[in-house]
XYZ file of N, CA and C in Angstrom:
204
model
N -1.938 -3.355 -26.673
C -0.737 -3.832 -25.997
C -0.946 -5.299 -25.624
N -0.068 -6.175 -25.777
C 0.093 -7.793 -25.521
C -0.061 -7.628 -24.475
N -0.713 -8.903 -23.746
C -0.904 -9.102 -22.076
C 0.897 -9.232 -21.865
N 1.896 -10.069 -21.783
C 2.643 -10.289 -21.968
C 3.973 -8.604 -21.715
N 3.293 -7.766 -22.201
C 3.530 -6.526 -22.213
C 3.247 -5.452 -21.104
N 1.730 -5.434 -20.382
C 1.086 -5.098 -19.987
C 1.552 -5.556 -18.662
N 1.937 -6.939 -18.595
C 2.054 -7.347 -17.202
C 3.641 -7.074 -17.033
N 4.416 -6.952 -17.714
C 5.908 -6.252 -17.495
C 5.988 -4.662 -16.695
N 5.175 -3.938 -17.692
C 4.694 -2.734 -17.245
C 4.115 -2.216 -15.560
N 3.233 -3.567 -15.445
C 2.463 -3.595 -14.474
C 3.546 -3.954 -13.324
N 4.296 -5.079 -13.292
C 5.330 -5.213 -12.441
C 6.296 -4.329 -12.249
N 6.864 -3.584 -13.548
C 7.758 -2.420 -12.875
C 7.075 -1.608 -12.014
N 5.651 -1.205 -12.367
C 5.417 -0.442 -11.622
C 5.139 -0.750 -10.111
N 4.984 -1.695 -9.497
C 4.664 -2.658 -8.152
C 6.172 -2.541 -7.732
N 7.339 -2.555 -8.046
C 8.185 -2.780 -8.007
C 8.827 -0.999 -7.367
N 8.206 -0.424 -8.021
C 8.130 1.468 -8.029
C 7.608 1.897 -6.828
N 6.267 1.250 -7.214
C 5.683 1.825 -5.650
C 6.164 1.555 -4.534
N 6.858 0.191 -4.337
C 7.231 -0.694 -3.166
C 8.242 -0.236 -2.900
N 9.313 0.535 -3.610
C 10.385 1.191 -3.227
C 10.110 2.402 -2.371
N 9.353 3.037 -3.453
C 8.473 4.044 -2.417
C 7.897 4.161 -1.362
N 7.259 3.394 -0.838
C 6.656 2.746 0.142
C 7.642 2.681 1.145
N 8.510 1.659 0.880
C 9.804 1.213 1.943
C 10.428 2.483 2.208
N 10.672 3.484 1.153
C 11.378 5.040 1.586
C 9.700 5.703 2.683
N 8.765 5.236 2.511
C 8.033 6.335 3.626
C 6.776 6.625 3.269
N 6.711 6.437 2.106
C 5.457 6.449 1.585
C 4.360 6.252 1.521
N 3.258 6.420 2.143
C 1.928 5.969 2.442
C 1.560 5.577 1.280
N 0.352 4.591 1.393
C -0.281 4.372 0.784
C -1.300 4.816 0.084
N -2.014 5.862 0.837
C -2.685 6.645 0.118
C -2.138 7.859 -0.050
N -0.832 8.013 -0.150
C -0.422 9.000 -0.503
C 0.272 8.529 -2.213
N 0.722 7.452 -2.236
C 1.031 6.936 -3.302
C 0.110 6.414 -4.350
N -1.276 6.217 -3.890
C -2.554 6.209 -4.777
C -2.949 7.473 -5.194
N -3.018 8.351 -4.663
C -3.442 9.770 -5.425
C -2.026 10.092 -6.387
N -1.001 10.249 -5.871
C 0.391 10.237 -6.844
C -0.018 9.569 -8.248
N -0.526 8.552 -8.040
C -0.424 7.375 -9.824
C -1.978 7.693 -9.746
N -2.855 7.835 -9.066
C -4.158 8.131 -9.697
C -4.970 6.790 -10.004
N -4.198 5.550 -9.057
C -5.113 4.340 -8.778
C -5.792 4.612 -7.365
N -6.544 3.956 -6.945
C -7.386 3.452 -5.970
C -6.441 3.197 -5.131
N -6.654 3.484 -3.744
C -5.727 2.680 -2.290
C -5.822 0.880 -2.318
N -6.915 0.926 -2.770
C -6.936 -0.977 -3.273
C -6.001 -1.524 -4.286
N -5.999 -0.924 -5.323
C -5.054 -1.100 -6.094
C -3.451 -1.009 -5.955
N -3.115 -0.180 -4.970
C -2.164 0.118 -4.653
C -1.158 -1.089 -3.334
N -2.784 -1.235 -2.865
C -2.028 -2.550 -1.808
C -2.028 -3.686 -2.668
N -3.080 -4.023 -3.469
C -2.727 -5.044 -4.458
C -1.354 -5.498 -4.659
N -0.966 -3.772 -5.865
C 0.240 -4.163 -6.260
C 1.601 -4.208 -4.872
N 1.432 -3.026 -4.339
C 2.264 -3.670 -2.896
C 2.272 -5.280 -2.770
N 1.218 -5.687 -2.643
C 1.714 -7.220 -2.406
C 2.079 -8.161 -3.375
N 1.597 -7.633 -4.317
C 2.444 -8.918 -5.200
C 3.666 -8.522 -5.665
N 4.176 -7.616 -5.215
C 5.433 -6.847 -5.410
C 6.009 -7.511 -3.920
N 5.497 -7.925 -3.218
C 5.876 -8.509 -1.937
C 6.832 -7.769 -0.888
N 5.978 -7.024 -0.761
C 6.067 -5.982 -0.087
C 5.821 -5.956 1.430
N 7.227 -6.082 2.232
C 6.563 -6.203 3.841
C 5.460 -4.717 4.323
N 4.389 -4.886 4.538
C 3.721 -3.730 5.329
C 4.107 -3.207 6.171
N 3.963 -2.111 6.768
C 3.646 -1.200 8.034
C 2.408 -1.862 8.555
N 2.765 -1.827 10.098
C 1.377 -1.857 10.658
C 0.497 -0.553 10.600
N -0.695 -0.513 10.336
C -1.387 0.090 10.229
C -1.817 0.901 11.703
N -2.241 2.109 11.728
C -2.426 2.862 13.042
C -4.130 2.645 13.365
N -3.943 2.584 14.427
C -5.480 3.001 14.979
C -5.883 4.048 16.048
N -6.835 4.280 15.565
C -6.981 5.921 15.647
C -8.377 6.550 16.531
N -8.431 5.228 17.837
C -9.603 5.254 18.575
C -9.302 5.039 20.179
N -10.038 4.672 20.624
C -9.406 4.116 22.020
C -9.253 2.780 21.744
N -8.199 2.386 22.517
C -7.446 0.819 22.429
C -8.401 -0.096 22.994
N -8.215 -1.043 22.367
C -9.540 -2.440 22.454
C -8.640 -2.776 24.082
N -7.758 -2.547 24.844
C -7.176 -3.397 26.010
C -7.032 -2.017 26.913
N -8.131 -1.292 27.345
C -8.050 -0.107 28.102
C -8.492 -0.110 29.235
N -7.807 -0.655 29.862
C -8.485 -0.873 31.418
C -9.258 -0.172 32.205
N -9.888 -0.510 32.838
C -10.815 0.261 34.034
C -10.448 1.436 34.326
N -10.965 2.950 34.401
C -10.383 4.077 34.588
C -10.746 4.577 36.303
N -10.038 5.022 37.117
C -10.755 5.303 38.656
C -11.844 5.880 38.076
């Protein structure tokens, strides 16, 4: 396949996911779906330009004040 080809392909699909994404879609829920990597997946998220979700954190908060 022509690079030329390859990178058409490659953009619809960035274009796919990012829709997906914007409907609700996690990210690693959309990497096991296509069977790329979660890296790959934000990749193409971004050059598909793709606004993010903030990401959750899932510990105690860095601004947790003094407890009695």
């Amino acid at each position: 396949m022509r690079a030329a080809a390859r990178a058409a392909k490659r953009h619809k699909l960035a274009l796919s996911l990012r829709a997906r994404y914007e409907a609700g879609a996690t990210v690693p829920d959309l990497a096991q779906e296509c069977n790329y990597s979660v890296a790959t997946v934000y990749r193409l998220l971004h050059q598909a330009g793709t606004p993010m979700r903030p990401q959750h954190r899932h510990g105690p908060t860095l601004h947790e004040g003094k407890r009695p």
